[in-house]
Backbone as CSV, one residue per row, in Angstrom:
resi,resn,N_x,N_y,N_z,CA_x,CA_y,CA_z,C_x,C_y,C_z
1,MET,8.493,48.003,19.512,9.552,47.180,19.206,9.308,45.607,18.698
2,LYS,8.696,45.374,20.024,7.973,43.926,19.772,6.971,43.930,18.560
3,ILE,6.391,44.739,18.632,5.231,44.662,17.294,5.924,44.719,15.756
4,THR,7.366,45.416,15.768,7.724,45.430,14.595,8.429,44.093,14.430
5,LYS,9.245,43.399,15.309,9.643,42.461,15.156,8.474,41.007,14.789
6,PHE,7.533,41.312,15.206,6.200,39.997,15.053,5.952,40.448,13.765
7,ALA,5.850,41.566,13.161,5.538,41.847,11.649,6.330,41.175,10.596
8,ALA,7.938,41.234,11.201,8.855,41.048,10.267,8.809,39.478,10.292
9,CYS,8.666,38.764,11.377,8.319,37.578,11.361,7.443,36.712,10.736
10,ILE,6.039,37.695,10.609,4.961,37.399,9.714,5.587,37.529,8.448
11,VAL,6.035,38.563,7.768,6.667,38.570,6.496,7.407,37.673,6.344
12,MET,8.287,37.315,7.019,9.426,36.250,6.301,8.608,34.933,6.048
13,VAL,7.686,34.688,6.908,6.699,33.190,7.151,6.235,33.595,5.499
14,LEU,5.655,34.428,5.276,4.790,34.758,4.029,5.883,34.436,2.764
15,LEU,7.032,35.106,3.062,7.999,35.046,1.919,8.558,33.754,1.401
16,LEU,8.792,32.854,2.749,9.363,31.523,2.759,8.244,30.860,2.061
17,SER,6.847,30.918,2.418,5.583,30.132,1.993,5.527,30.277,0.450
18,GLY,5.906,31.773,-0.011,6.051,31.882,-1.421,7.155,30.966,-2.382
19,CYS,8.336,31.001,-1.524,9.352,30.373,-2.355,9.128,28.871,-2.333
20,THR,8.080,28.309,-1.042,8.285,27.095,-1.205,6.912,26.508,-2.200
21,ALA,6.055,27.661,-2.432,5.300,27.007,-3.527,5.984,27.118,-5.182
22,ILE,7.025,27.996,-5.147,7.665,27.974,-6.395,8.302,26.802,-6.625
23,LEU,9.105,26.560,-5.586,9.962,25.220,-5.445,8.871,23.993,-6.067
24,TRP,7.910,23.833,-5.565,6.611,22.964,-5.703,6.168,22.829,-7.242
25,GLY,6.399,23.843,-7.827,5.907,24.078,-9.274,4.905,24.908,-9.489
26,GLY,4.508,25.780,-8.332,3.268,26.897,-8.332,2.346,26.315,-8.297
27,ASN,1.965,25.120,-7.388,0.480,24.682,-7.362,-0.331,25.272,-6.436
28,LYS,-1.264,25.722,-6.882,-2.332,26.881,-6.057,-3.152,26.031,-5.100
29,VAL,-2.870,26.253,-3.785,-3.515,25.405,-2.642,-4.177,26.410,-1.877
30,SER,-5.569,26.208,-1.933,-6.281,27.346,-1.142,-6.334,26.662,0.461
31,GLY,-5.749,27.467,1.463,-5.559,27.253,2.788,-5.182,25.408,3.070
32,SER,-6.328,24.830,3.481,-5.799,23.091,3.839,-6.574,22.670,3.040
33,HIS,-6.779,22.962,1.716,-7.669,22.141,0.495,-6.698,21.515,-0.152
34,ARG,-6.578,20.086,-0.221,-6.174,19.344,-1.062,-6.805,18.373,-1.724
35,VAL,-6.385,18.073,-3.141,-7.160,17.375,-3.930,-6.012,16.104,-4.489
36,ASN,-6.594,14.993,-4.005,-5.883,13.608,-4.344,-5.955,13.326,-5.805
37,VAL,-4.742,13.420,-6.646,-4.376,13.307,-7.705,-3.618,11.885,-8.438
38,MET,-4.136,11.070,-9.321,-3.682,9.753,-9.360,-2.335,9.832,-10.208
39,LYS,-1.407,9.567,-9.866,-0.030,9.674,-10.227,0.618,8.317,-10.940
40,MET,-0.067,7.070,-10.318,0.300,5.553,-11.045,-0.717,4.972,-11.468
41,GLN,-0.740,3.896,-12.599,-1.675,2.914,-12.257,-1.223,1.722,-13.046
42,ASP,-1.979,0.651,-12.627,-1.637,-0.650,-13.223,-2.894,-1.534,-13.040
43,SER,-2.716,-2.814,-13.827,-3.617,-4.048,-13.742,-2.856,-4.979,-13.090
44,VAL,-3.524,-5.216,-11.741,-3.288,-6.587,-11.185,-3.855,-7.876,-11.475
45,THR,-2.932,-8.941,-11.799,-3.569,-10.003,-12.348,-3.202,-11.404,-11.926
46,ASP,-2.331,-11.295,-10.457,-2.390,-12.343,-9.814,-1.656,-11.860,-8.569
47,ILE,-1.571,-12.971,-7.501,-1.283,-12.621,-6.138,-0.766,-13.685,-5.511
48,PHE,0.244,-13.757,-4.677,0.861,-14.655,-3.906,1.363,-14.384,-2.683
49,GLN,1.820,-15.264,-1.711,2.612,-15.531,-0.814,4.221,-15.997,-1.293
50,TYR,4.908,-15.630,-0.399,6.377,-15.756,-0.381,7.257,-15.883,0.663
51,GLU,8.046,-16.624,0.672,9.205,-17.170,1.578,10.683,-16.789,1.263
52,ASN,11.392,-16.489,1.973,12.878,-16.789,1.963,13.431,-15.629,0.752
53,ILE,12.839,-14.365,0.669,13.500,-13.400,-0.341,14.238,-12.458,0.492
54,SER,15.291,-11.899,-0.059,15.906,-11.172,0.122,16.194,-10.109,-1.297
55,ALA,16.009,-8.636,-1.188,15.791,-7.922,-2.344,16.871,-6.576,-1.864
56,SER,17.717,-6.378,-3.238,18.577,-5.451,-3.376,18.518,-4.516,-4.601
57,VAL,19.079,-3.130,-4.600,18.997,-2.676,-5.685,20.817,-2.546,-5.753
58,VAL,20.861,-2.441,-7.533,22.250,-2.399,-7.810,22.760,-1.169,-8.537
59,GLN,23.503,-0.462,-7.999,23.720,1.108,-8.256,25.113,1.268,-8.425
60,ASP,25.706,1.480,-9.608,27.298,1.718,-9.789,28.052,0.515,-9.084
61,LYS,27.492,-0.723,-9.457,28.179,-2.089,-9.124,27.968,-2.159,-7.180
62,THR,27.394,-1.705,-6.991,27.211,-1.837,-5.392,25.578,-2.227,-4.949
63,ASN,25.673,-3.151,-4.359,24.344,-3.827,-4.074,23.763,-2.819,-2.624
64,ILE,22.488,-2.102,-2.980,22.154,-1.339,-1.712,20.803,-2.345,-1.415
65,PRO,20.899,-3.055,-0.097,19.768,-3.718,0.509,18.118,-2.928,0.540
66,LEU,17.294,-3.700,0.007,15.614,-2.963,0.300,15.464,-3.714,1.590
67,ILE,14.567,-2.715,2.191,14.179,-3.337,3.546,12.538,-3.837,3.379
68,ILE,12.759,-5.446,2.935,11.147,-5.785,2.834,11.179,-7.146,3.538
69,PRO,10.081,-7.700,3.928,9.805,-8.908,4.858,10.367,-9.928,3.935
70,SER,11.217,-10.915,4.817,11.744,-11.978,4.063,10.647,-12.890,3.702
71,GLU,9.391,-12.996,4.239,8.251,-13.732,3.932,6.813,-12.718,4.220
72,GLY,5.994,-12.990,3.189,4.770,-12.046,3.244,4.098,-12.449,2.013
73,ILE,3.137,-11.127,1.315,2.024,-11.371,0.460,2.569,-10.069,-1.041
74,ALA,2.518,-10.773,-2.083,2.821,-9.524,-2.897,1.561,-9.771,-4.236
75,PHE,1.205,-8.486,-4.822,0.617,-8.587,-6.189,1.300,-8.260,-7.277
76,LEU,0.933,-9.132,-8.046,1.478,-9.041,-9.491,0.802,-8.305,-10.505
77,GLY,1.445,-7.200,-10.774,0.786,-6.437,-11.809,1.347,-6.346,-13.364
78,GLU,0.524,-5.724,-14.265,1.141,-6.125,-15.565,2.574,-5.302,-15.719
79,ARG,2.969,-3.861,-14.953,3.865,-3.191,-14.889,5.010,-3.184,-13.705
80,ASN,4.318,-3.635,-12.617,5.240,-3.774,-11.215,4.671,-4.924,-10.285
81,VAL,5.606,-5.224,-9.365,4.916,-6.094,-8.179,5.056,-5.419,-6.950
82,TYR,4.124,-5.587,-6.347,3.681,-4.898,-4.959,3.663,-5.471,-3.773
83,ILE,4.829,-5.430,-3.264,4.905,-6.150,-2.146,4.636,-5.595,-0.638
84,LEU,3.883,-6.268,0.088,3.253,-5.376,1.506,4.555,-5.530,2.423
85,THR,4.795,-4.392,2.790,5.696,-4.456,4.172,5.064,-4.285,5.513
86,ARG,3.912,-4.094,5.447,3.080,-3.905,6.785,1.685,-4.194,6.507
87,GLY,0.879,-5.081,7.427,-0.606,-5.506,7.362,-0.790,-6.841,6.760
88,ALA,0.512,-7.706,6.344,0.322,-8.746,5.754,-0.437,-10.097,6.509
89,ASP,0.078,-9.857,7.775,-0.213,-10.879,9.075,-1.646,-10.515,9.203
90,GLU,-2.017,-9.306,9.247,-3.241,-9.094,9.747,-4.433,-9.400,8.536
91,LEU,-3.876,-9.216,7.510,-4.972,-9.462,6.323,-5.068,-11.033,6.338
92,LEU,-4.020,-11.789,6.401,-4.111,-13.170,6.471,-5.073,-13.955,7.425
93,SER,-4.792,-13.071,8.436,-5.773,-13.191,9.838,-7.377,-13.362,9.496
94,LEU,-7.590,-12.208,8.585,-8.946,-11.821,8.276,-9.238,-12.552,7.364
95,ASN,-8.479,-13.148,6.352,-8.696,-14.182,5.348,-9.181,-15.530,5.993
96,LYS,-8.514,-16.082,7.083,-9.120,-17.140,7.854,-10.515,-16.846,8.720
97,LEU,-10.552,-15.280,9.030,-11.935,-15.034,9.490,-13.210,-15.099,8.693
98,THR,-12.749,-15.145,7.520,-14.010,-15.266,6.156,-14.568,-16.497,5.988
99,ASP,-13.691,-17.799,6.929,-14.305,-18.906,6.717,-15.621,-18.992,7.340
100,LYS,-15.671,-17.941,8.257,-16.960,-17.981,9.658,-17.680,-16.760,9.197
101,ILE,-17.149,-15.788,9.047,-17.948,-14.278,9.023,-17.716,-13.570,7.765
102,PRO,-18.868,-13.225,7.148,-18.520,-12.471,5.648,-17.751,-10.983,5.964
103,LEU,-16.909,-11.044,5.080,-16.152,-9.515,5.467,-16.242,-8.935,3.896
104,ILE,-16.240,-7.455,3.789,-16.056,-7.018,2.347,-15.140,-5.697,2.854
105,ALA,-14.641,-4.984,1.991,-13.782,-3.953,2.005,-14.838,-2.777,1.519
106,ASP,-14.308,-1.671,2.168,-14.918,-0.430,1.921,-14.042,0.478,0.990
107,LYS,-14.564,0.031,-0.284,-13.787,0.835,-1.534,-14.662,0.345,-2.618
108,GLU,-14.074,1.235,-3.688,-14.727,0.949,-4.938,-14.475,-0.399,-5.456
109,GLU,-15.471,-1.239,-5.873,-15.228,-2.551,-6.390,-14.577,-2.617,-7.604
110,ASN,-13.692,-4.016,-7.655,-12.501,-4.073,-8.830,-11.391,-2.971,-8.907
111,THR,-11.282,-2.336,-7.796,-10.457,-1.119,-7.828,-9.851,-0.946,-6.391
112,LEU,-8.560,-1.178,-6.467,-7.750,-0.770,-5.468,-7.111,0.557,-5.448
113,LYS,-7.190,1.461,-4.586,-6.719,2.978,-4.428,-5.881,3.117,-3.556
114,LEU,-4.720,3.437,-3.633,-3.725,3.343,-2.302,-3.175,4.896,-2.428
115,GLN,-2.667,5.246,-1.230,-1.738,6.721,-1.181,-0.263,6.396,-1.556
116,LEU,0.226,7.104,-2.234,1.778,6.939,-2.260,2.424,7.823,-1.053
117,ALA,3.340,7.206,-0.601,4.095,7.706,0.616,5.049,8.583,0.005
118,ARG,5.620,9.835,1.062,6.704,10.510,0.573,7.891,9.621,0.383
119,SER,8.994,10.055,-0.630,10.097,9.271,-0.530,10.987,9.461,0.746
120,VAL,11.913,8.954,1.013,12.626,9.369,1.877,14.196,9.380,1.333
121,LYS,15.101,10.012,2.198,16.481,10.141,1.461,16.911,8.482,1.303
122,GLY,17.713,8.268,0.147,18.283,7.346,-0.469,17.537,6.062,-1.282
123,ASP,15.921,6.489,-1.273,14.856,5.683,-1.806,15.206,5.571,-3.492
124,ALA,15.119,4.512,-3.841,15.144,3.883,-5.497,13.799,3.425,-5.808
125,ILE,12.825,3.274,-4.822,11.824,2.839,-5.435,10.437,3.351,-4.714
126,PHE,8.881,3.397,-5.427,8.131,3.930,-4.996,7.684,3.297,-3.580
127,ARG,6.991,3.701,-2.511,6.210,3.448,-1.175,4.712,3.817,-1.512
128,PHE,3.795,2.732,-0.837,2.880,3.302,-0.524,2.190,3.115,0.909
129,LYS,1.339,3.886,1.266,0.774,3.951,2.690,-0.333,4.221,2.646
130,ASP,-1.586,3.308,3.169,-2.953,3.685,3.479,-3.342,2.705,4.477
131,SER,-4.625,3.128,4.557,-5.601,2.057,5.611,-6.877,1.701,4.719
132,LEU,-7.038,0.188,5.029,-8.037,-0.084,4.303,-9.159,-0.717,5.218
133,ARG,-10.349,-0.144,5.221,-11.738,-0.496,6.169,-12.171,-1.715,5.753
134,VAL,-12.489,-2.469,6.700,-13.081,-3.996,6.391,-14.302,-4.148,7.272
135,TRP,-15.083,-4.285,6.935,-16.745,-4.402,7.455,-17.176,-5.786,7.509
136,VAL,-17.849,-6.229,8.310,-18.471,-7.446,8.734,-20.223,-7.247,7.938
137,ASN,-19.918,-8.275,6.623,-21.305,-7.910,5.623,-22.642,-8.664,6.288
138,LYS,-22.834,-8.213,7.612,-23.999,-8.763,8.370,-24.601,-7.537,9.341
139,SER,-25.997,-7.550,9.237,-26.282,-6.805,10.416,-26.170,-7.345,12.042
140,GLU,-26.070,-6.480,12.704,-25.728,-6.914,14.249,-26.792,-8.059,14.166
141,GLY,-28.420,-7.770,14.187,-29.155,-8.868,14.130,-29.184,-9.940,13.435
142,GLU,-28.249,-10.187,12.259,-28.107,-11.750,11.813,-26.901,-12.322,12.456
143,LEU,-25.998,-11.585,13.482,-25.225,-12.090,14.104,-25.391,-12.974,15.258
144,SER,-24.915,-14.131,15.442,-24.816,-15.125,16.646,-24.185,-14.197,17.698
145,GLU,-24.342,-14.611,19.351,-23.449,-13.866,19.922,-21.945,-14.772,19.810
146,TYR,-21.813,-15.845,19.472,-20.666,-16.154,19.224,-19.822,-15.686,18.027
147,ASP,-20.521,-15.091,17.045,-20.104,-14.344,16.002,-19.565,-12.869,16.642
148,ILE,-20.463,-12.359,17.272,-19.819,-10.977,17.870,-18.841,-11.179,18.816
149,ASP,-18.250,-12.222,19.543,-17.558,-12.534,20.342,-16.360,-12.675,19.411
150,VAL,-16.293,-13.548,18.589,-15.397,-13.689,17.459,-14.809,-12.481,16.793
151,ILE,-15.772,-11.627,16.202,-15.509,-10.490,15.907,-14.609,-9.507,16.521
152,LYS,-15.659,-9.387,17.843,-14.676,-8.375,18.736,-13.348,-8.872,19.139
153,HIS,-12.840,-10.205,19.174,-12.058,-10.594,19.449,-10.911,-10.207,18.493
154,SER,-11.405,-10.201,17.266,-10.475,-9.678,16.208,-10.436,-8.322,15.674
155,GLY,-10.977,-7.594,16.716,-10.399,-6.242,17.010,-11.539,-5.310,16.306
156,PHE,-12.516,-5.986,15.473,-13.720,-5.141,15.322,-14.468,-4.121,15.964
157,GLN,-14.764,-2.769,15.698,-15.733,-2.154,16.375,-16.862,-1.861,16.154
158,ASN,-17.969,-1.519,16.793,-19.127,-1.746,16.323,-19.534,-0.110,16.442
159,SER,-20.627,0.262,15.238,-21.088,1.664,15.032,-22.270,1.463,14.450
160,LYS,-22.957,2.566,14.211,-24.288,2.464,13.709,-24.514,1.678,12.123
161,GLY,-23.123,1.699,11.564,-23.048,0.870,10.083,-22.809,-0.309,10.490
162,GLY,-22.322,-0.635,11.495,-22.104,-2.124,11.657,-20.373,-2.223,12.275
163,TYR,-20.503,-3.683,11.921,-18.872,-3.880,12.645,-17.778,-3.532,11.586
164,TRP,-16.978,-2.854,12.069,-15.647,-2.000,10.896,-14.307,-2.564,11.608
165,LYS,-13.230,-2.606,10.826,-12.063,-2.429,11.252,-11.061,-1.831,10.236
166,ASP,-10.390,-1.096,10.789,-9.064,-0.402,9.783,-7.964,-1.483,10.021
167,VAL,-7.454,-1.816,8.852,-6.073,-2.206,8.654,-5.180,-1.445,7.919
168,ASN,-4.166,-1.013,8.736,-3.219,-0.168,7.865,-2.068,-0.926,7.158
169,ILE,-1.864,-0.674,5.982,-0.791,-1.156,5.054,0.072,-0.565,4.350
170,GLU,1.214,-0.725,4.129,2.476,-0.406,3.483,3.171,-1.382,2.394
171,GLY,3.788,-0.632,1.838,4.267,-1.625,0.709,5.485,-0.915,-0.026
172,VAL,6.115,-1.554,-1.243,6.980,-0.998,-1.874,6.433,-1.385,-3.304
173,VAL,6.947,-0.737,-4.344,6.533,-0.936,-5.780,7.803,-0.982,-6.560
174,LEU,8.094,-2.638,-6.981,9.170,-2.932,-7.978,9.102,-3.260,-9.232
175,PRO,9.638,-2.220,-10.187,9.240,-2.470,-11.709,9.591,-3.611,-12.241
176,ARG,8.500,-4.376,-13.045,9.174,-5.687,-13.279,10.228,-5.660,-14.402
177,LYS,10.065,-4.916,-14.830,11.435,-4.702,-15.964,12.567,-4.757,-15.408
178,SER,12.796,-3.965,-14.003,13.815,-4.231,-13.169,14.653,-4.974,-12.790
179,LEU,13.180,-6.334,-12.318,13.604,-7.421,-11.617,14.468,-8.498,-12.519
180,ASN,15.098,-9.225,-11.603,16.108,-10.320,-12.465,15.046,-11.773,-12.234
181,TYR,13.672,-11.729,-11.684,12.951,-12.918,-11.432,12.027,-13.096,-12.501
182,THR,11.546,-14.408,-12.802,10.233,-14.626,-13.112,9.117,-15.101,-12.221
183,PHE,8.216,-14.665,-12.082,7.201,-15.078,-10.873,6.301,-16.324,-11.494
184,THR,6.421,-17.567,-10.776,5.728,-18.767,-10.815,4.812,-19.050,-9.681
185,ASN,3.997,-20.152,-9.854,3.118,-20.584,-8.961,2.238,-19.149,-8.204
186,THR,1.524,-18.475,-9.070,0.882,-17.544,-8.261,-0.438,-17.912,-8.543
187,GLU,-1.557,-17.315,-8.007,-2.875,-17.457,-8.123,-3.401,-16.250,-8.819
188,SER,-4.114,-16.739,-9.880,-4.633,-15.997,-11.239,-5.928,-15.105,-10.568
189,LEU,-6.152,-14.328,-10.891,-7.494,-13.296,-10.495,-8.608,-13.838,-11.267
190,GLY,-8.082,-14.538,-12.583,-9.324,-14.384,-13.561,-9.399,-13.381,-14.449
191,ARG,-9.147,-12.270,-14.019,-9.262,-11.046,-14.825,-8.339,-10.259,-14.191
192,LYS,-8.576,-9.024,-15.082,-7.437,-7.703,-14.367,-8.613,-6.795,-13.500
193,TYR,-7.585,-6.583,-12.434,-8.127,-5.752,-11.449,-7.369,-4.389,-11.525
194,LYS,-8.000,-2.867,-11.214,-7.290,-2.005,-11.269,-6.425,-1.608,-10.078
195,VAL,-5.497,-1.040,-10.167,-4.705,-0.560,-8.911,-4.353,0.964,-9.219
196,GLU,-4.702,2.142,-8.325,-4.064,3.446,-8.603,-4.006,3.699,-7.483
197,PHE,-2.445,4.977,-7.764,-1.857,5.469,-6.638,-2.087,6.995,-6.694
198,TYR,-2.125,7.542,-5.758,-2.719,9.125,-5.387,-1.524,9.572,-4.650
199,ALA,-1.517,10.925,-4.832,-1.097,11.787,-4.021,-1.649,13.077,-3.984
200,THR,-1.655,13.940,-3.149,-1.891,15.395,-3.026,-1.429,16.120,-4.123
201,ASP,-1.970,17.235,-4.776,-1.859,18.040,-5.519,-0.637,18.923,-5.601
202,ASN,-0.215,19.254,-4.457,0.888,19.975,-3.786,2.020,19.195,-3.502
203,GLU,1.892,17.953,-3.711,3.267,17.084,-3.400,3.782,16.558,-4.144
204,THR,5.310,16.805,-4.522,5.928,16.600,-5.720,6.894,15.309,-5.275
205,ASP,7.181,15.497,-4.263,8.452,14.728,-3.426,8.315,13.548,-3.410
206,PHE,7.177,12.729,-3.802,7.084,11.640,-3.499,7.796,10.526,-4.494
207,TYR,8.517,11.301,-5.533,9.358,10.642,-6.449,10.628,10.030,-6.120
208,PRO,10.909,9.036,-5.941,12.689,8.798,-5.612,13.629,9.456,-6.496
209,LYS,14.432,10.016,-5.815,15.546,10.874,-6.699,16.344,10.118,-7.869
210,ASN,16.679,8.856,-7.737,17.240,7.737,-8.703,16.106,6.402,-8.555
211,LEU,15.248,6.337,-9.544,14.351,4.961,-9.554,15.360,4.069,-9.649
212,ALA,15.254,2.754,-9.213,15.938,1.741,-9.278,15.720,1.354,-10.804
213,THR,16.577,0.716,-11.770,16.758,0.406,-12.640,17.169,-1.414,-12.729
214,ASN,17.750,-1.493,-11.779,18.255,-2.991,-11.467,18.256,-3.595,-10.223
215,ILE,16.796,-4.712,-10.008,16.647,-5.079,-8.520,16.898,-6.526,-8.849
216,VAL,17.727,-6.974,-7.429,17.987,-8.171,-7.850,17.264,-8.845,-6.536
217,LEU,16.495,-9.967,-6.829,15.755,-11.179,-5.802,16.885,-12.320,-5.431
218,THR,17.185,-12.395,-4.304,17.903,-13.693,-3.564,17.387,-13.995,-2.335
219,PRO,17.621,-15.356,-2.255,17.294,-16.183,-1.009,17.916,-15.718,0.063
220,VAL,17.015,-15.605,1.242,17.780,-15.151,2.409,18.713,-16.398,2.761
221,ALA,18.170,-17.506,2.908,18.597,-18.739,3.220,19.287,-19.238,2.014
222,LEU,20.340,-19.074,1.792,21.284,-19.747,0.494,21.106,-21.288,0.054
223,ALA,20.964,-21.888,1.052,20.686,-23.339,0.979,19.427,-23.485,0.840
224,ALA,18.436,-22.596,0.648,17.064,-22.793,0.028,16.663,-22.043,-0.890
225,ASP,15.519,-22.450,-1.590,15.056,-21.387,-2.784,13.930,-20.641,-2.321
226,ILE,13.905,-19.412,-3.153,12.750,-18.780,-2.948,11.308,-19.215,-3.319
227,VAL,10.538,-19.482,-2.242,9.301,-20.025,-2.450,7.974,-19.109,-2.642
228,PHE,7.255,-19.837,-3.728,5.923,-18.830,-3.892,4.796,-19.711,-3.806
229,PHE,3.914,-19.206,-3.331,2.604,-20.092,-3.242,1.215,-19.508,-3.261
230,PRO,0.192,-19.863,-4.227,-0.841,-18.949,-4.109,-1.706,-18.418,-2.986
231,VAL,-2.573,-17.852,-2.800,-3.778,-17.121,-1.752,-4.943,-17.838,-2.048
232,SER,-5.618,-18.028,-1.348,-7.099,-18.344,-1.397,-7.683,-17.407,-2.330
233,LEU,-8.836,-17.704,-2.833,-9.679,-16.693,-3.458,-10.675,-15.834,-2.644
234,THR,-10.659,-16.300,-1.542,-11.615,-15.479,-0.393,-10.723,-14.255,0.125
235,PHE,-9.333,-14.465,0.188,-8.362,-13.123,0.402,-8.748,-12.331,-0.567
236,LEU,-8.373,-12.726,-1.754,-8.449,-11.774,-3.092,-9.831,-10.841,-3.110
237,ARG,-11.045,-11.209,-2.731,-12.272,-10.836,-2.764,-12.346,-9.818,-1.792
238,LEU,-11.840,-10.222,-0.485,-11.339,-9.020,0.257,-10.580,-7.800,0.147
239,ILE,-9.674,-7.936,-0.646,-8.515,-6.886,-1.261,-8.936,-6.111,-2.319
240,ILE,-9.290,-7.344,-3.321,-9.723,-6.514,-4.823,-10.842,-6.063,-4.280
241,GLY,-12.038,-6.679,-3.925,-13.096,-6.087,-4.060,-14.426,-7.164,-4.997
242,GLN,-14.138,-8.122,-5.258,-15.043,-9.133,-5.963,-15.962,-9.296,-4.830
243,GLN,-17.058,-8.475,-4.925,-17.950,-8.631,-3.839,-19.133,-9.638,-4.064
244,HIS,-19.262,-9.917,-5.193,-20.545,-10.580,-5.235,-20.422,-11.570,-6.341
């Protein structure tokens, strides 16, 4: 009897798995094999820090707040604005470190590749979530004892390949055509850099159910203005990949 029940459970699991595959559009996934597929791309032209920002989505005459930091870092693309919701402080800290220690990012030069995060209930925007590996661009033999102390204090680990650190970043994608704001006082990159967003080939639920078409940016403190100011080119080389 126990064997019969166990067999029935296995059959149910297989049936449910089959239904799920149909609901996902019939993507063929063999075992745990997944392939990253590019879902979105843009060209980033500027970067800036901001202060005193609050954002909300207007839907059916109702303002729905967007959870973003009131101050932080954003990239300006031709199609979208990309606001970091996690990792900005650490990246700015690394930017200061580059004055003393040469750093590079472990990725394809001039291209920022990020993973899309699955949408959650009520989402009206795209979200991304990824990890950026940052390396010290010197061998251990080229570093002084002081350099090594600074690097270790900054959270870098040592392996055969050198000193490295992973920085977890998250953010939101705001379509420029949906925004009520014109961005000024940004830092031009001097050229366009590609940003690409990926999801595994068996994921279709990263799309928000109702994509925002009207996003409003307002000051957090109504008595003050939203403030934008440039970020140094050293920081840009670290993130975007202008490494020579």
